CSV table of C-alpha atoms in Angstrom, one decimal:
chain,number,residue,atom,x,y,z
A,1093,UNK,CA,23.8,-32.8,-28.9
A,1094,UNK,CA,22.1,-32.1,-32.2
A,1095,UNK,CA,18.7,-30.5,-32.7
A,1096,UNK,CA,16.8,-33.8,-33.0
A,1097,UNK,CA,18.5,-35.2,-29.9
A,1098,UNK,CA,17.8,-32.0,-28.0
A,1099,UNK,CA,14.2,-32.1,-29.2
A,1100,UNK,CA,13.7,-35.7,-28.2
A,1101,UNK,CA,15.4,-35.0,-24.9
A,1102,UNK,CA,13.1,-32.1,-24.3
A,1103,UNK,CA,10.0,-33.9,-25.3
A,1104,UNK,CA,11.1,-36.6,-22.9
A,1105,UNK,CA,11.3,-34.3,-20.0
A,1106,UNK,CA,8.2,-32.3,-20.8
A,1107,UNK,CA,5.9,-34.6,-22.8
A,1108,UNK,CA,3.2,-31.9,-23.1
A,1109,UNK,CA,5.4,-29.4,-24.8
A,1110,UNK,CA,5.4,-29.3,-28.6
A,1111,UNK,CA,8.5,-27.4,-29.4
A,1112,UNK,CA,8.8,-27.8,-33.2
A,1113,UNK,CA,9.9,-25.3,-34.5
A,1114,UNK,CA,10.1,-23.2,-31.5
A,1115,UNK,CA,13.2,-24.3,-29.5
A,1116,UNK,CA,15.4,-21.3,-29.9
A,1117,UNK,CA,19.1,-21.7,-30.9
A,1118,UNK,CA,20.3,-20.6,-27.5
A,1119,UNK,CA,18.4,-23.4,-25.8
A,1120,UNK,CA,19.2,-26.2,-28.3
A,1121,UNK,CA,22.5,-27.6,-27.1
A,1122,UNK,CA,22.0,-27.5,-23.3
A,1123,UNK,CA,21.8,-30.6,-21.1
A,1124,UNK,CA,18.2,-30.0,-19.8
A,1125,UNK,CA,17.2,-32.5,-17.1
A,1126,UNK,CA,13.7,-31.3,-16.2
A,1127,UNK,CA,10.9,-29.0,-17.4
A,1128,UNK,CA,7.2,-28.5,-17.8
A,1129,UNK,CA,4.8,-26.5,-19.8
A,1130,UNK,CA,1.8,-24.6,-18.4
A,1131,UNK,CA,-0.9,-22.2,-19.3
A,1132,UNK,CA,-2.0,-19.1,-17.3
A,1133,UNK,CA,-4.8,-16.9,-18.5
A,1134,UNK,CA,-4.3,-18.0,-22.1
A,1135,UNK,CA,-0.5,-17.5,-22.1
A,1136,UNK,CA,1.3,-20.8,-22.8
A,1137,UNK,CA,4.8,-21.1,-21.4
A,1138,UNK,CA,7.4,-23.8,-21.3
A,1139,UNK,CA,10.2,-24.1,-18.8
A,1140,UNK,CA,13.5,-26.1,-19.1
A,1141,UNK,CA,16.1,-26.4,-16.4
A,1142,UNK,CA,19.4,-28.0,-16.0
A,1143,UNK,CA,20.6,-29.9,-13.0
A,1144,UNK,CA,20.3,-27.7,-9.9
A,1145,UNK,CA,16.5,-27.2,-10.2
A,1146,UNK,CA,13.9,-29.8,-9.6
A,1147,UNK,CA,10.5,-30.2,-11.2
A,1148,UNK,CA,8.8,-29.6,-7.8
A,1149,UNK,CA,10.7,-26.4,-7.5
A,1150,UNK,CA,9.6,-25.3,-10.9
A,1151,UNK,CA,6.0,-26.1,-10.1
A,1152,UNK,CA,6.3,-23.9,-7.0
A,1153,UNK,CA,7.3,-21.0,-9.2
A,1154,UNK,CA,4.2,-21.1,-11.4
A,1155,UNK,CA,1.9,-18.0,-11.1
A,1156,UNK,CA,-1.5,-18.5,-9.4
A,1157,UNK,CA,-4.2,-19.9,-11.7
A,1158,UNK,CA,-1.7,-21.8,-13.8
A,1159,UNK,CA,-2.4,-25.3,-15.0
A,1160,UNK,CA,0.2,-27.7,-16.4
A,1161,UNK,CA,-0.2,-28.6,-20.1
A,1162,UNK,CA,-0.1,-32.1,-21.5
A,1163,UNK,CA,-0.5,-31.1,-25.2
A,1164,UNK,CA,-0.1,-28.3,-27.6
A,1165,UNK,CA,2.4,-25.6,-28.4
A,1166,UNK,CA,3.8,-22.9,-26.1
A,1167,UNK,CA,4.4,-19.3,-27.1
A,1168,UNK,CA,7.3,-18.6,-24.7
A,1169,UNK,CA,10.1,-20.8,-23.5
A,1170,UNK,CA,12.2,-20.1,-20.4
A,1171,UNK,CA,15.5,-21.9,-19.9
A,1172,UNK,CA,17.3,-22.0,-16.6
A,1173,UNK,CA,21.0,-23.0,-16.6
A,1174,UNK,CA,22.5,-23.5,-13.3
A,1175,UNK,CA,26.1,-24.4,-12.5
A,1176,UNK,CA,28.5,-24.0,-9.6
A,1177,UNK,CA,29.4,-20.4,-10.4
A,1178,UNK,CA,26.4,-18.8,-12.0
A,1179,UNK,CA,22.8,-19.1,-13.1
A,1180,UNK,CA,21.3,-17.8,-16.4
A,1181,UNK,CA,17.7,-17.4,-17.3
A,1182,UNK,CA,16.8,-17.3,-21.0
A,1183,UNK,CA,13.5,-16.2,-22.4
A,1184,UNK,CA,13.2,-17.6,-25.9
A,1185,UNK,CA,16.4,-16.6,-27.6
A,1186,UNK,CA,17.2,-13.8,-25.2
A,1187,UNK,CA,19.5,-14.1,-22.2
A,1188,UNK,CA,17.4,-12.3,-19.6
A,1189,UNK,CA,19.3,-12.6,-16.4
A,1190,UNK,CA,22.6,-13.8,-15.1
A,1191,UNK,CA,23.6,-14.2,-11.5
A,1192,UNK,CA,26.6,-15.4,-9.6
A,1193,UNK,CA,25.6,-18.7,-7.9
A,1194,UNK,CA,22.1,-19.9,-7.6
A,1195,UNK,CA,20.8,-17.6,-4.8
A,1196,UNK,CA,18.7,-15.3,-6.9
A,1197,UNK,CA,17.3,-17.7,-9.5
A,1198,UNK,CA,14.2,-18.8,-7.8
A,1199,UNK,CA,12.8,-15.3,-7.1
A,1200,UNK,CA,13.9,-14.2,-10.6
A,1201,UNK,CA,12.2,-17.1,-12.4
A,1202,UNK,CA,9.1,-16.7,-10.4
A,1203,UNK,CA,9.1,-12.9,-11.2
A,1204,UNK,CA,9.8,-13.5,-14.9
A,1205,UNK,CA,7.0,-16.0,-15.3
A,1206,UNK,CA,4.5,-13.8,-13.7
A,1207,UNK,CA,5.7,-10.8,-15.7
A,1208,UNK,CA,5.4,-12.7,-18.9
A,1209,UNK,CA,1.8,-13.7,-18.1
A,1210,UNK,CA,0.9,-10.2,-17.0
A,1211,UNK,CA,2.3,-8.7,-20.3
A,1212,UNK,CA,0.8,-11.1,-22.8
A,1213,UNK,CA,-2.6,-12.2,-21.4
A,1214,UNK,CA,-5.7,-11.1,-23.3
A,1215,UNK,CA,-8.0,-12.6,-20.8
A,1216,UNK,CA,-7.3,-10.5,-17.8
A,1217,UNK,CA,-6.1,-7.0,-17.0
A,1218,UNK,CA,-3.0,-7.1,-14.8
A,1219,UNK,CA,-2.4,-3.9,-12.7
A,1220,UNK,CA,0.6,-3.7,-10.6
A,1221,UNK,CA,-1.2,-3.0,-7.3
A,1222,UNK,CA,-1.9,-3.9,-3.8
A,1223,UNK,CA,-5.5,-5.0,-3.3
A,1224,UNK,CA,-7.6,-5.6,-0.2
A,1225,UNK,CA,-11.3,-5.5,0.7
A,1226,UNK,CA,-13.3,-4.5,3.7
A,1227,UNK,CA,-16.6,-6.3,3.5
A,1228,UNK,CA,-17.6,-5.6,-0.1
A,1229,UNK,CA,-15.5,-2.5,-0.5
A,1230,UNK,CA,-12.6,-3.4,-2.6
A,1231,UNK,CA,-9.6,-1.1,-2.4
A,1232,UNK,CA,-7.1,-1.0,-5.3
A,1233,UNK,CA,-3.7,0.6,-4.7
A,1234,UNK,CA,-1.8,0.9,-8.0
A,1235,UNK,CA,1.8,1.7,-7.7
A,1236,UNK,CA,5.3,1.1,-9.0
A,1237,UNK,CA,7.9,-0.7,-7.1
A,1238,UNK,CA,9.2,1.2,-4.0
A,1239,UNK,CA,5.9,3.3,-3.8
A,1240,UNK,CA,5.2,1.5,-0.5
A,1241,UNK,CA,2.1,-0.4,-1.6
A,1242,UNK,CA,3.0,-3.6,0.1
A,1243,UNK,CA,3.6,-1.8,3.4
A,1244,UNK,CA,0.2,-0.1,3.0
A,1245,UNK,CA,-1.5,-3.3,2.0
A,1246,UNK,CA,-0.1,-5.1,5.1
A,1247,UNK,CA,-1.4,-2.3,7.3
A,1248,UNK,CA,-4.8,-2.5,5.8
A,1249,UNK,CA,-4.8,-6.2,6.4
A,1250,UNK,CA,-3.7,-5.6,10.0
A,1251,UNK,CA,-6.7,-3.2,10.4
A,1252,UNK,CA,-9.1,-5.9,9.3
A,1253,UNK,CA,-9.2,-5.9,5.5
A,1254,UNK,CA,-9.2,-9.2,3.5
A,1255,UNK,CA,-6.1,-9.7,1.4
A,1256,UNK,CA,-6.2,-10.1,-2.4
A,1257,UNK,CA,-2.6,-9.3,-3.5
A,1258,UNK,CA,0.4,-7.1,-2.8
A,1259,UNK,CA,1.5,-7.6,-6.4
A,1260,UNK,CA,-1.1,-7.6,-9.1
A,1261,UNK,CA,-4.8,-6.8,-9.3
A,1262,UNK,CA,-6.2,-9.3,-11.8
A,1263,UNK,CA,-9.4,-8.0,-13.4
A,1264,UNK,CA,-11.7,-10.0,-15.6
A,1265,UNK,CA,-13.6,-8.5,-18.5
A,1266,UNK,CA,-16.4,-7.3,-16.2
A,1267,UNK,CA,-14.0,-5.4,-14.1
A,1268,UNK,CA,-14.1,-7.8,-11.2
A,1269,UNK,CA,-10.9,-8.2,-9.2
A,1270,UNK,CA,-9.9,-11.8,-8.4
A,1271,UNK,CA,-7.6,-12.8,-5.6
A,1272,UNK,CA,-4.0,-13.3,-6.8
A,1273,UNK,CA,-2.6,-15.1,-3.7
A,1274,UNK,CA,1.0,-14.8,-2.7
A,1275,UNK,CA,2.8,-14.1,0.5
A,1276,UNK,CA,3.4,-10.4,1.1
A,1277,UNK,CA,6.9,-9.5,0.2
A,1278,UNK,CA,8.3,-6.9,2.5
A,1279,UNK,CA,11.6,-5.2,1.7
A,1280,UNK,CA,13.9,-5.1,4.7
A,1281,UNK,CA,15.9,-2.1,3.5
A,1282,UNK,CA,15.5,0.7,0.9
A,1283,UNK,CA,19.2,0.3,-0.1
A,1284,UNK,CA,19.1,-3.5,-0.8
A,1285,UNK,CA,16.7,-4.0,-3.6
A,1286,UNK,CA,16.5,-7.7,-3.7
A,1287,UNK,CA,16.3,-8.6,0.0
A,1288,UNK,CA,12.7,-9.3,0.6
A,1289,UNK,CA,11.0,-11.5,3.2
A,1290,UNK,CA,7.8,-13.2,2.4
A,1291,UNK,CA,5.1,-13.3,5.1
A,1292,UNK,CA,1.8,-15.2,4.8
A,1293,UNK,CA,-1.2,-13.0,5.3
A,1294,UNK,CA,-2.0,-14.8,8.6
A,1295,UNK,CA,1.2,-13.3,9.9
A,1296,UNK,CA,-0.6,-9.9,9.9
A,1297,UNK,CA,-3.7,-11.4,11.5
A,1298,UNK,CA,-5.5,-11.3,8.2
A,1299,UNK,CA,-7.0,-13.8,5.7
A,1300,UNK,CA,-6.9,-14.5,2.0
A,1301,UNK,CA,-9.9,-13.2,0.1
A,1302,UNK,CA,-11.7,-15.7,-2.1
A,1303,UNK,CA,-14.6,-13.7,-3.7
A,1304,UNK,CA,-14.2,-11.6,-6.9
A,1305,UNK,CA,-15.3,-8.0,-6.3
A,1306,UNK,CA,-15.8,-4.8,-8.3
A,1307,UNK,CA,-13.5,-2.0,-7.3
A,1308,UNK,CA,-15.0,0.5,-4.9
A,1309,UNK,CA,-12.0,2.7,-4.2
A,1310,UNK,CA,-8.8,3.4,-6.1
A,1311,UNK,CA,-6.0,4.9,-3.9
A,1312,UNK,CA,-3.2,6.7,-5.8
A,1313,UNK,CA,-0.5,7.3,-3.2
A,1314,UNK,CA,3.2,7.2,-2.6
A,1315,UNK,CA,5.1,7.2,0.7
A,1316,UNK,CA,6.9,10.4,1.5
A,1317,UNK,CA,8.5,10.9,4.8
A,1318,UNK,CA,6.5,13.4,6.9
A,1319,UNK,CA,3.8,13.8,4.3
A,1320,UNK,CA,0.2,14.4,5.4
A,1321,UNK,CA,-2.7,12.4,4.0
A,1322,UNK,CA,-4.7,15.0,2.0
A,1323,UNK,CA,-7.0,13.1,-0.2
A,1324,UNK,CA,-8.3,14.7,-3.4
A,1325,UNK,CA,-10.8,13.1,-5.8
A,1326,UNK,CA,-9.8,12.5,-9.4
A,1327,UNK,CA,-12.1,12.5,-12.4
A,1328,UNK,CA,-12.7,9.1,-14.1
A,1329,UNK,CA,-10.5,10.1,-17.0
A,1330,UNK,CA,-7.6,11.2,-15.0
A,1331,UNK,CA,-8.0,8.2,-12.8
A,1332,UNK,CA,-7.9,5.9,-15.8
A,1333,UNK,CA,-4.7,7.6,-17.0
A,1334,UNK,CA,-3.1,7.0,-13.6
A,1335,UNK,CA,-4.2,3.3,-13.4
A,1336,UNK,CA,-3.1,2.8,-17.0
A,1337,UNK,CA,0.5,3.5,-16.0
A,1338,UNK,CA,0.5,0.3,-14.0
A,1339,UNK,CA,-1.5,-2.0,-16.4
A,1340,UNK,CA,1.1,-4.4,-17.6
A,1341,UNK,CA,-0.7,-5.7,-20.7
A,1342,UNK,CA,-1.9,-2.3,-21.9
A,1343,UNK,CA,0.7,-2.2,-24.6
A,1344,UNK,CA,-0.3,-5.4,-26.2
A,1345,UNK,CA,-4.0,-5.3,-25.6
A,1346,UNK,CA,-4.9,-1.6,-25.2
A,1347,UNK,CA,-8.6,-2.0,-26.3
A,1348,UNK,CA,-9.3,-4.7,-23.8
A,1349,UNK,CA,-7.5,-3.0,-21.0
A,1350,UNK,CA,-9.3,0.3,-21.6
A,1351,UNK,CA,-12.7,-1.4,-21.8
A,1352,UNK,CA,-12.1,-3.0,-18.4
A,1353,UNK,CA,-10.6,0.1,-16.8
A,1354,UNK,CA,-13.6,2.2,-18.1
A,1355,UNK,CA,-15.8,0.0,-16.0
A,1356,UNK,CA,-13.5,0.5,-13.0
A,1357,UNK,CA,-13.3,4.2,-13.1
A,1358,UNK,CA,-17.0,4.8,-13.7
A,1359,UNK,CA,-18.0,2.8,-10.7
A,1360,UNK,CA,-15.2,3.5,-8.2
A,1361,UNK,CA,-14.1,6.6,-6.3
A,1362,UNK,CA,-10.6,7.6,-7.1
A,1363,UNK,CA,-8.5,9.3,-4.6
A,1364,UNK,CA,-5.0,10.7,-4.8
A,1365,UNK,CA,-2.7,11.9,-2.0
A,1366,UNK,CA,0.9,11.5,-0.7
A,1367,UNK,CA,1.1,9.7,2.5
A,1368,UNK,CA,3.2,9.5,5.6
A,1369,UNK,CA,3.2,6.4,7.8
A,1370,UNK,CA,1.2,3.5,6.5
A,1371,UNK,CA,-0.6,2.7,9.8
A,1372,UNK,CA,-2.5,6.0,10.0
A,1373,UNK,CA,-3.1,6.1,6.3
A,1374,UNK,CA,-4.7,2.6,6.4
A,1375,UNK,CA,-7.2,3.8,9.0
A,1376,UNK,CA,-8.0,6.9,7.0
A,1377,UNK,CA,-8.6,4.7,3.9
A,1378,UNK,CA,-10.8,2.3,5.7
A,1379,UNK,CA,-12.9,5.1,7.0
A,1380,UNK,CA,-13.6,6.2,3.4
A,1381,UNK,CA,-14.8,2.7,2.7
A,1382,UNK,CA,-17.0,2.6,5.7
B,635,UNK,CA,-4.5,22.6,-49.4
B,636,UNK,CA,-5.1,23.3,-45.7
B,637,UNK,CA,-8.8,23.0,-44.7
B,638,UNK,CA,-10.4,25.6,-42.5
B,639,UNK,CA,-12.8,23.1,-41.0
B,640,UNK,CA,-11.1,20.9,-38.4
B,641,UNK,CA,-11.5,17.1,-38.8
B,642,UNK,CA,-11.0,14.8,-35.8
B,643,UNK,CA,-8.7,11.9,-36.5
B,644,UNK,CA,-10.3,8.5,-35.9
B,645,UNK,CA,-7.9,5.9,-37.5
B,646,UNK,CA,-5.7,4.1,-35.1
B,647,UNK,CA,-7.5,5.5,-32.0
B,648,UNK,CA,-9.3,3.7,-29.3
B,649,UNK,CA,-12.0,6.0,-27.9
B,650,UNK,CA,-13.6,5.4,-24.6
B,651,UNK,CA,-16.4,7.7,-23.5
B,652,UNK,CA,-16.6,8.5,-19.8
B,653,UNK,CA,-19.0,10.8,-17.9
B,654,UNK,CA,-18.0,14.3,-19.1
B,655,UNK,CA,-14.7,13.2,-20.5
B,656,UNK,CA,-13.2,11.2,-23.4
B,657,UNK,CA,-10.3,8.9,-23.1
B,658,UNK,CA,-8.4,8.4,-26.4
B,659,UNK,CA,-5.6,5.9,-26.8
B,660,UNK,CA,-3.4,6.4,-29.9
B,661,UNK,CA,-2.1,3.1,-31.0
B,662,UNK,CA,0.4,4.8,-33.4
B,663,UNK,CA,2.5,6.1,-30.5
B,664,UNK,CA,1.1,4.4,-27.4
B,665,UNK,CA,-0.1,7.7,-25.9
B,666,UNK,CA,-3.3,8.0,-23.9
B,667,UNK,CA,-5.2,11.3,-23.8
B,668,UNK,CA,-7.9,12.5,-21.4
B,669,UNK,CA,-10.1,15.2,-23.0
B,670,UNK,CA,-12.0,17.2,-20.4
B,671,UNK,CA,-15.7,18.0,-21.0
B,672,UNK,CA,-15.1,21.1,-23.1
B,673,UNK,CA,-12.2,19.7,-25.1
B,674,UNK,CA,-14.4,16.6,-25.7
B,675,UNK,CA,-17.3,18.8,-27.0
B,676,UNK,CA,-15.0,20.6,-29.4
B,677,UNK,CA,-13.4,17.4,-30.6
B,678,UNK,CA,-16.8,15.8,-31.2
B,679,UNK,CA,-17.8,18.7,-33.5
B,680,UNK,CA,-14.6,18.4,-35.6
B,681,UNK,CA,-16.3,16.7,-38.6
B,682,UNK,CA,-14.5,18.6,-41.4
B,683,UNK,CA,-17.7,20.5,-42.2
B,684,UNK,CA,-18.0,23.0,-39.5
B,685,UNK,CA,-15.7,26.0,-39.1
B,686,UNK,CA,-14.5,27.5,-35.8
B,687,UNK,CA,-17.4,29.9,-35.4
B,688,UNK,CA,-19.9,27.2,-35.9
B,689,UNK,CA,-18.2,24.9,-33.4
B,690,UNK,CA,-18.1,27.7,-30.9
B,691,UNK,CA,-21.8,28.3,-31.3
B,692,UNK,CA,-22.7,24.6,-30.9
B,693,UNK,CA,-20.5,24.1,-27.9
B,694,UNK,CA,-22.0,27.3,-26.3
B,695,UNK,CA,-25.4,25.9,-26.9
B,696,UNK,CA,-24.5,22.6,-25.2
B,697,UNK,CA,-23.0,24.3,-22.2
B,698,UNK,CA,-25.6,27.0,-22.1
B,699,UNK,CA,-22.9,29.6,-22.1
B,700,UNK,CA,-21.3,32.1,-24.4
B,701,UNK,CA,-18.2,30.5,-26.1
B,702,UNK,CA,-15.7,32.6,-28.0
B,703,UNK,CA,-13.8,31.4,-31.1
B,704,UNK,CA,-10.6,31.7,-29.0
B,705,UNK,CA,-12.0,29.0,-26.7
B,706,UNK,CA,-12.3,26.6,-29.7
B,707,UNK,CA,-8.8,27.6,-30.9
B,708,UNK,CA,-7.4,26.7,-27.5
B,709,UNK,CA,-8.9,23.3,-27.7
B,710,UNK,CA,-7.8,22.8,-31.3
B,711,UNK,CA,-4.2,23.8,-30.5
B,712,UNK,CA,-3.9,21.0,-28.0
B,713,UNK,CA,-5.8,18.5,-30.1
B,714,UNK,CA,-3.5,19.2,-33.0
B,715,UNK,CA,-0.4,19.0,-30.9
B,716,UNK,CA,-1.4,15.5,-29.8
B,717,UNK,CA,-2.2,14.4,-33.4
B,718,UNK,CA,-5.9,14.1,-32.7
B,719,UNK,CA,-6.8,16.1,-35.8
B,720,UNK,CA,-6.3,15.1,-39.4
B,721,UNK,CA,-3.2,16.5,-40.9
B,722,UNK,CA,-4.9,18.5,-43.6
B,723,UNK,CA,-6.1,20.8,-41.0
B,724,UNK,CA,-3.8,23.2,-39.1
B,725,UNK,CA,-5.0,25.0,-36.0
B,726,UNK,CA,-2.1,25.6,-33.7
B,727,UNK,CA,-1.9,28.9,-31.9
B,728,UNK,CA,1.6,29.3,-33.3
B,729,UNK,CA,0.3,29.6,-36.8
B,730,UNK,CA,-2.2,32.2,-35.6
B,731,UNK,CA,0.7,34.2,-34.2
B,732,UNK,CA,-0.8,34.4,-30.7
B,733,UNK,CA,0.3,32.9,-27.4
B,734,UNK,CA,-1.7,30.6,-25.2
B,735,UNK,CA,-1.6,33.2,-22.5
B,736,UNK,CA,-3.1,35.8,-24.8
B,737,UNK,CA,-5.9,33.4,-25.8
B,738,UNK,CA,-6.8,32.7,-22.2
B,739,UNK,CA,-6.8,36.4,-21.6
B,740,UNK,CA,-9.2,37.0,-24.5
B,741,UNK,CA,-11.5,34.2,-23.3
B,742,UNK,CA,-11.6,35.9,-19.9
B,743,UNK,CA,-10.3,34.5,-16.7
B,744,UNK,CA,-13.8,34.8,-15.3
B,745,UNK,CA,-15.1,32.3,-17.9
B,746,UNK,CA,-17.9,30.3,-16.3
B,747,UNK,CA,-17.0,27.2,-18.2
B,748,UNK,CA,-13.8,25.1,-17.7
B,749,UNK,CA,-11.0,25.7,-20.2
B,750,UNK,CA,-10.5,22.9,-22.6
B,751,UNK,CA,-7.7,20.6,-21.4
B,752,UNK,CA,-6.1,17.6,-23.0
B,753,UNK,CA,-4.0,15.6,-20.5
B,754,UNK,CA,-1.6,13.1,-22.2
B,755,UNK,CA,0.4,10.2,-21.0
B,756,UNK,CA,2.9,8.1,-22.9
B,757,UNK,CA,2.1,4.5,-22.0
B,758,UNK,CA,4.9,3.8,-19.4
B,759,UNK,CA,4.9,0.1,-20.5
B,760,UNK,CA,6.5,1.3,-23.7
B,761,UNK,CA,8.7,3.8,-21.8
B,762,UNK,CA,9.6,1.3,-19.2
B,763,UNK,CA,11.4,-1.0,-21.6
B,764,UNK,CA,13.3,2.0,-23.1
B,765,UNK,CA,14.2,3.7,-19.8
B,766,UNK,CA,15.3,0.5,-18.1
B,767,UNK,CA,17.6,-0.3,-21.0
B,768,UNK,CA,20.4,1.9,-19.6
B,769,UNK,CA,24.1,1.1,-19.3
B,770,UNK,CA,24.8,-1.1,-16.3
B,771,UNK,CA,26.4,0.1,-13.1
B,772,UNK,CA,26.3,-3.0,-11.0
B,773,UNK,CA,26.1,-2.2,-7.3
B,774,UNK,CA,26.8,-4.1,-4.2
B,775,UNK,CA,23.9,-6.4,-5.0
B,776,UNK,CA,25.2,-8.9,-7.5
B,777,UNK,CA,23.6,-8.4,-10.9
B,778,UNK,CA,21.3,-5.5,-9.9
B,779,UNK,CA,21.9,-2.1,-11.5
B,780,UNK,CA,21.9,1.3,-9.8
B,781,UNK,CA,19.9,2.5,-6.8
B,782,UNK,CA,17.4,4.0,-7.3
B,783,UNK,CA,17.3,2.4,-10.7
B,784,UNK,CA,15.0,4.8,-12.5
B,785,UNK,CA,13.5,7.7,-10.6
B,786,UNK,CA,10.6,8.0,-13.2
B,787,UNK,CA,9.4,4.5,-13.4
B,788,UNK,CA,11.1,3.1,-10.3
B,789,UNK,CA,11.6,0.0,-12.3
B,790,UNK,CA,13.8,-2.7,-10.9
B,791,UNK,CA,16.4,-3.7,-13.3
B,792,UNK,CA,19.2,-6.2,-13.6
B,793,UNK,CA,22.5,-6.2,-15.4
B,794,UNK,CA,22.3,-8.5,-18.4
B,795,UNK,CA,25.7,-10.0,-19.3
B,796,UNK,CA,26.8,-9.7,-22.8
B,797,UNK,CA,24.5,-6.7,-23.6
B,798,UNK,CA,25.9,-4.4,-21.0
B,799,UNK,CA,22.3,-3.2,-20.4
B,800,UNK,CA,19.8,-3.2,-17.5
B,801,UNK,CA,16.6,-5.0,-18.2
B,802,UNK,CA,13.4,-4.8,-16.2
B,803,UNK,CA,13.3,-7.1,-13.3
B,804,UNK,CA,9.7,-7.5,-12.3
């Protein structure tokens, strides 16, 4: 297939996506059968897929707050090639991921799309964090993968807090955190990185929050077997440094991110401690809120 | 010619004032710095006009305490190390031929005001890409590299065929 054919084919499967001159070389001569383009917080992304992935599946991978586009250019194109032996995900001209079979491709594409939005948006600050709220006390738990933030988030929900996200805190320019709904993804084992099970928040007896709230409490913590909860307050400056570690778009939009985080750290209490079991820590955190 | 009056760098910096602290983000190297109250006061007075004795006097007045020149040196040493002073000034303790320990001793451990401290952090979002791009050692999970993947960033990564590198796997 030449470029013109590929373009026409692509426009045919995703009418809203203007690709000229964007379609990268890697994606030109592939037999795409479906695709769409969407926008999420100002980041415009196109997705193409070969046979093996349906349009409905692609739609289910879009990050919250996405809307499908019917016109205009996109800044990023993801290509998903699936065949009997392996799956490959491209981002623009880069091969990002390759897997045996098709088992991993759904989670990987969902993650890549979300990651792309979180890195490039200039409309929101994306902090890798668990977020819950008890009444109007919003608790932000920034943390890297494997810090135990989903486990702690789940325990806070079980203890009565409303659920915002176990993945990203999404803050607007005024520092308000908006719900970023997704099921809680619980790892089944510390040795198997990819095996996660998704649970709806109702599974923990909780409910999805709907109201944007300002941050009241920032908890900087990491699970350590046998550790005691010994909370110490951090200054706004040191708190900001700690939160910045987890702000995905801080590299591309540092000014915007710092302006928003300044609002967060001047209004919220920032607490740091190692923690032991999530259940007892959750109760201690909620007591601070109350 | 090296100037004797320190001058704060401003170009390429994003400066956020916080209660009693200043947060500075250096876009040249993607480093964030938190200046505590006393380091902030010293930095604010680095206008290229005042010498160290004058800065010490002004900071002392603002803190309502006696501030020695060494106190200002201690702040300038850290500010210079983090490239927060213009290059035509040179104020490291090394060039003075004294150690940090000696300066703190001269200031006096019983100083009623907090020592100037600059806490710095390389934006891990820039470090993440670099530290995740390590040679692949695929494990039992197809495509995933190493466990734990990176003890510093804890980033999940995946082996990218063709490049032989791990890439972040959000």
